[in-house]
Tab-separated table of C-alpha atoms and ligand atoms in Angstrom:
chain	number	residue	atom	x	y	z
A	1	MET	CA	81.371	134.349	102.363
A	2	ALA	CA	84.447	136.523	102.387
A	3	ASP	CA	83.756	137.199	106.084
A	4	LYS	CA	84.056	133.557	106.989
A	5	ILE	CA	87.441	133.367	105.348
A	6	LYS	CA	88.616	136.430	107.235
A	7	ASP	CA	88.263	134.551	110.540
A	8	ALA	CA	90.240	131.508	109.400
A	9	LYS	CA	94.007	131.363	109.860
A	10	ILE	CA	95.932	131.919	106.683
A	11	VAL	CA	99.451	130.537	106.336
A	12	PHE	CA	101.599	131.358	103.311
A	13	VAL	CA	104.098	128.611	102.443
A	14	VAL	CA	106.942	130.109	100.440
A	15	GLY	CA	110.188	128.579	99.230
A	16	GLY	CA	112.100	127.759	96.083
A	17	PRO	CA	111.031	125.125	93.569
A	18	GLY	CA	111.560	121.684	95.092
A	19	SER	CA	112.343	123.081	98.540
A	20	GLY	CA	109.741	120.754	100.072
A	21	LYS	CA	106.652	122.960	100.445
A	22	GLY	CA	104.240	120.282	99.264
A	23	THR	CA	105.848	117.607	101.450
A	24	GLN	CA	105.481	119.691	104.617
A	25	CYS	CA	101.962	120.827	103.719
A	26	GLU	CA	100.804	117.209	103.513
A	27	LYS	CA	102.073	116.616	107.032
A	28	ILE	CA	100.425	119.780	108.328
A	29	VAL	CA	97.112	118.642	106.861
A	30	ALA	CA	97.430	115.268	108.608
A	31	LYS	CA	98.178	116.834	112.006
A	32	TYR	CA	96.105	120.029	112.004
A	33	GLY	CA	93.392	119.451	109.422
A	34	TYR	CA	94.172	122.656	107.553
A	35	THR	CA	93.016	123.054	103.976
A	36	HIS	CA	95.962	122.772	101.592
A	37	LEU	CA	95.804	124.868	98.453
A	38	SER	CA	98.829	124.561	96.195
A	39	SER	CA	98.685	127.290	93.592
A	40	GLY	CA	100.757	125.122	91.255
A	41	ASP	CA	98.344	122.184	91.685
A	42	LEU	CA	95.341	124.419	90.999
A	43	LEU	CA	97.003	125.602	87.804
A	44	ARG	CA	97.927	122.047	86.779
A	45	ALA	CA	94.305	120.976	87.317
A	46	GLU	CA	93.195	123.698	84.924
A	47	VAL	CA	95.784	122.499	82.379
A	48	ALA	CA	94.572	118.901	82.790
A	49	SER	CA	90.980	119.975	82.096
A	50	GLY	CA	92.061	120.727	78.535
A	51	SER	CA	90.339	124.134	78.539
A	52	GLU	CA	91.492	126.985	76.337
A	53	ARG	CA	92.739	128.817	79.412
A	54	GLY	CA	94.583	125.662	80.481
A	55	LYS	CA	96.475	125.605	77.181
A	56	GLN	CA	97.667	129.153	77.709
A	57	LEU	CA	98.708	128.351	81.277
A	58	GLN	CA	100.607	125.265	80.167
A	59	ALA	CA	102.743	127.305	77.777
A	60	ILE	CA	103.676	129.789	80.514
A	61	MET	CA	104.426	127.119	83.127
A	62	GLN	CA	106.554	125.111	80.738
A	63	LYS	CA	108.762	128.178	80.373
A	64	GLY	CA	109.003	128.573	84.141
A	65	GLU	CA	107.354	131.991	84.026
A	66	LEU	CA	104.572	133.383	86.212
A	67	VAL	CA	100.988	133.176	85.018
A	68	PRO	CA	98.890	136.370	85.215
A	69	LEU	CA	98.284	137.377	88.802
A	70	ASP	CA	94.479	137.527	88.608
A	71	THR	CA	94.267	133.987	87.258
A	72	VAL	CA	96.003	132.406	90.242
A	73	LEU	CA	94.322	134.658	92.781
A	74	ASP	CA	90.815	133.910	91.463
A	75	MET	CA	91.539	130.180	91.597
A	76	ILE	CA	92.781	130.386	95.179
A	77	LYS	CA	89.853	132.547	96.247
A	78	ASP	CA	87.266	130.181	94.719
A	79	ALA	CA	88.931	127.196	96.364
A	80	MET	CA	88.976	128.984	99.732
A	81	ILE	CA	85.313	129.888	99.496
A	82	ALA	CA	84.428	126.300	98.626
A	83	LYS	CA	85.971	125.178	101.936
A	84	ALA	CA	84.916	128.136	104.089
A	85	ASP	CA	82.448	126.185	106.219
A	86	VAL	CA	84.810	123.418	107.234
A	87	SER	CA	88.243	124.999	107.234
A	88	LYS	CA	90.251	125.582	110.428
A	89	GLY	CA	92.960	127.235	108.465
A	90	TYR	CA	94.425	127.540	105.011
A	91	LEU	CA	97.859	126.633	103.727
A	92	ILE	CA	98.501	128.730	100.680
A	93	ASP	CA	101.393	126.830	99.067
A	94	GLY	CA	103.569	128.447	96.423
A	95	TYR	CA	101.982	131.854	96.796
A	96	PRO	CA	102.788	134.771	96.786
A	97	ARG	CA	105.457	134.472	94.100
A	98	GLU	CA	106.050	138.228	93.992
A	99	VAL	CA	105.251	141.090	96.356
A	100	LYS	CA	102.392	142.272	94.160
A	101	GLN	CA	100.669	138.867	94.491
A	102	GLY	CA	100.790	139.244	98.269
A	103	GLU	CA	99.349	142.745	98.174
A	104	GLU	CA	96.468	141.690	95.939
A	105	PHE	CA	95.729	138.645	98.095
A	106	GLU	CA	95.404	140.855	101.157
A	107	LYS	CA	93.143	143.302	99.352
A	108	LYS	CA	90.798	140.614	98.081
A	109	ILE	CA	90.967	137.941	100.798
A	110	GLY	CA	92.797	138.754	104.011
A	111	ALA	CA	96.097	138.953	105.853
A	112	PRO	CA	98.333	135.947	106.589
A	113	ALA	CA	99.002	135.071	110.238
A	114	LEU	CA	102.236	133.263	109.406
A	115	LEU	CA	104.652	132.796	106.532
A	116	LEU	CA	106.548	129.502	106.525
A	117	TYR	CA	109.763	130.076	104.623
A	118	VAL	CA	110.926	126.658	103.446
A	119	ASP	CA	114.621	127.110	102.788
A	120	ALA	CA	117.038	124.824	100.948
A	121	LYS	CA	120.216	125.422	98.945
A	122	ALA	CA	119.882	125.866	95.190
A	123	GLU	CA	121.967	122.746	94.657
A	124	THR	CA	119.623	120.713	96.869
A	125	MET	CA	116.532	121.999	95.097
A	126	VAL	CA	117.918	121.147	91.660
A	127	GLN	CA	118.856	117.635	92.798
A	128	ARG	CA	115.406	117.017	94.275
A	129	LEU	CA	113.600	118.278	91.211
A	130	MET	CA	115.704	116.232	88.795
A	131	LYS	CA	114.940	113.166	90.903
A	132	ARG	CA	111.233	114.032	91.111
A	133	GLY	CA	111.250	114.579	87.338
A	134	GLU	CA	111.994	110.896	86.783
A	135	THR	CA	108.456	110.055	87.910
A	136	SER	CA	106.415	113.268	88.358
A	137	GLY	CA	105.360	113.707	84.750
A	138	ARG	CA	105.568	117.458	85.373
A	139	ALA	CA	106.462	119.291	82.186
A	140	ASP	CA	108.520	121.785	84.199
A	141	ASP	CA	110.705	119.228	86.021
A	142	ASN	CA	113.495	119.365	83.443
A	143	GLU	CA	116.925	120.963	83.672
A	144	GLU	CA	116.219	124.010	81.548
A	145	THR	CA	112.910	124.946	83.194
A	146	ILE	CA	114.251	124.237	86.682
A	147	LYS	CA	117.000	126.796	86.084
A	148	LYS	CA	114.462	129.408	85.027
A	149	ARG	CA	112.208	128.686	88.008
A	150	LEU	CA	115.182	129.096	90.338
A	151	ASP	CA	116.260	132.389	88.762
A	152	LEU	CA	112.744	133.739	89.033
A	153	TYR	CA	112.518	132.566	92.624
A	154	TYR	CA	115.593	134.525	93.661
A	155	LYS	CA	114.555	137.588	91.690
A	156	ALA	CA	110.818	137.820	92.382
A	157	THR	CA	109.969	135.614	95.372
A	158	GLU	CA	112.776	136.248	97.835
A	159	PRO	CA	111.668	139.895	98.145
A	160	VAL	CA	108.314	138.536	99.362
A	161	ILE	CA	110.075	137.096	102.400
A	162	ALA	CA	111.766	140.410	103.192
A	163	TYR	CA	108.405	142.169	102.849
A	164	TYR	CA	106.704	139.954	105.448
A	165	GLU	CA	109.753	139.832	107.714
A	166	LYS	CA	109.099	143.468	108.505
A	167	ARG	CA	105.772	142.381	109.982
A	168	GLY	CA	107.385	139.684	112.096
A	169	ILE	CA	105.344	136.783	110.719
A	170	VAL	CA	108.136	134.871	108.925
A	171	ARG	CA	109.398	131.570	110.360
A	172	LYS	CA	112.395	130.187	108.473
A	173	ILE	CA	112.456	126.407	108.156
A	174	ASN	CA	115.693	124.639	107.232
A	175	SER	CA	114.537	121.989	104.780
A	176	GLU	CA	117.981	120.482	104.257
A	177	LEU	CA	117.183	118.189	107.204
A	178	PRO	CA	115.260	114.898	106.947
A	179	VAL	CA	111.511	115.401	106.427
A	180	ASP	CA	110.493	114.592	110.022
A	181	GLU	CA	113.077	116.932	111.519
A	182	VAL	CA	111.896	119.684	109.207
A	183	PHE	CA	108.342	118.978	110.332
A	184	ALA	CA	109.289	119.285	114.006
A	185	ILE	CA	110.327	122.896	113.311
A	186	VAL	CA	107.139	123.503	111.342
A	187	VAL	CA	105.035	122.228	114.243
A	188	LYS	CA	106.633	124.721	116.624
A	189	ALA	CA	105.831	127.576	114.273
A	190	ILE	CA	102.206	126.522	113.867
A	191	ASP	CA	101.679	125.870	117.571
A	192	GLU	CA	102.789	129.448	118.262
A	193	LEU	CA	99.721	130.586	116.334
A	194	LYS	CA	97.254	129.235	118.851
B	1	GTP	N1	115.768	114.872	102.039
B	1	GTP	C1	114.641	115.557	101.936
B	1	GTP	N2	113.943	115.496	100.783
B	1	GTP	C2	112.816	116.217	100.683
B	1	GTP	C3	112.359	117.016	101.755
B	1	GTP	N3	111.214	117.635	101.380
B	1	GTP	C4	110.966	117.238	100.117
B	1	GTP	N4	111.910	116.381	99.685
B	1	GTP	C5	111.951	115.773	98.351
B	1	GTP	O1	112.095	116.840	97.416
B	1	GTP	C6	111.181	116.731	96.311
B	1	GTP	C7	110.381	118.024	96.137
B	1	GTP	O2	109.510	118.161	97.238
B	1	GTP	P1	108.090	118.880	97.081
B	1	GTP	O3	107.440	118.815	98.417
B	1	GTP	O4	107.356	118.343	95.901
B	1	GTP	O5	108.593	120.364	96.803
B	1	GTP	P2	107.799	121.699	96.494
B	1	GTP	O6	108.474	122.780	97.240
B	1	GTP	O7	106.330	121.503	96.675
B	1	GTP	O8	108.153	121.872	94.981
B	1	GTP	P3	107.284	122.554	93.825
B	1	GTP	O9	105.992	121.788	93.702
B	1	GTP	O10	108.165	122.365	92.651
B	1	GTP	O11	107.071	123.942	94.250
B	1	GTP	C8	110.264	115.555	96.601
B	1	GTP	O12	110.514	114.552	95.656
B	1	GTP	C9	110.602	115.124	98.039
B	1	GTP	O13	110.706	113.730	98.165
B	1	GTP	C10	113.128	117.053	102.970
B	1	GTP	O14	112.800	117.734	103.954
B	1	GTP	N5	114.253	116.291	103.003
B	2	CDP	N1	101.474	131.727	92.301
B	2	CDP	C1	101.895	130.994	91.269
B	2	CDP	C2	102.154	129.613	91.416
B	2	CDP	C3	102.608	128.885	90.332
B	2	CDP	N2	102.778	129.508	89.126
B	2	CDP	C4	103.221	128.743	87.939
B	2	CDP	O1	103.141	127.349	88.177
B	2	CDP	C5	104.455	126.736	88.080
B	2	CDP	C6	104.593	125.582	89.072
B	2	CDP	O2	104.408	126.034	90.390
B	2	CDP	P1	104.689	125.117	91.640
B	2	CDP	O3	104.437	125.927	92.873
B	2	CDP	O4	103.918	123.858	91.516
B	2	CDP	O5	106.210	124.706	91.506
B	2	CDP	P2	107.606	125.427	91.744
B	2	CDP	O6	107.874	126.329	90.578
B	2	CDP	O7	107.575	126.120	93.055
B	2	CDP	O8	108.545	124.293	91.765
B	2	CDP	C7	105.430	127.904	88.284
B	2	CDP	O9	106.680	127.666	87.746
B	2	CDP	C8	104.669	129.033	87.577
B	2	CDP	O10	104.770	128.933	86.170
B	2	CDP	C9	102.524	130.859	88.999
B	2	CDP	O11	102.703	131.418	87.925
B	2	CDP	N3	102.081	131.587	90.073
B	3	MG	MG1	104.682	121.722	95.286
């Protein structure tokens, strides 16, 4: 099973909260048929299941902190294996959140071929999340938690980008532009993979 995954293309999608990772991933799925795995969505599904583990996760996410590394990685790995027969590639959205998460992913699953760095200004991200919060029902789309998620992003996640830049696989995407213009840049980066 793990062998099958090794042959598939793995794309990390990294960017601040509300930068537009999920929006671009949806468009990539429509055009390229990749499998989209949002680590945040996987965690929210566990919370929604009402399990004991979900309750613990909910408390951490509501504070804007990171859940234990093994929890997220196991969820991603299981979801990848479930799609191994049909997947042309994987979009791993919102992961790695810290360099250690990237290292563990590579040990247990495989190396990414590309890292899409979805970049927007802090001000833009806050605005988008406050707007999304009006309808998203996400417990972490509130002013206080957004601030914590942003702080953690700059502290823990930005170093991830520097780490993969050394390998030459980072493509920076300016997500201040309208969605379709952002996607045009994304398409170029993905087409380079072929
Ligand atoms: N103007 C503009 N708005 C965008 C763009 N991308 C996303 N948005 C809006 O910004 C909000 C957040 O976008 P998401 O795609 O959910 O962001 P995300 O990076 O997945 O955020 P998290 O799930 O919090 O990690 C959404 O409500 C989108 O409508 C963009 O390229 N341009
Ligand atoms: N790899 C990950 C992904 C998400 N999470 C948790 O899940 C929350 C929501 O993740 P998300 O990717 O949907 O949203 P953003 O924080 O990027 O806006 C984060 O704030 C973390 O608490 C995590 O701990 N580790
Ligand atoms: Mg998202």
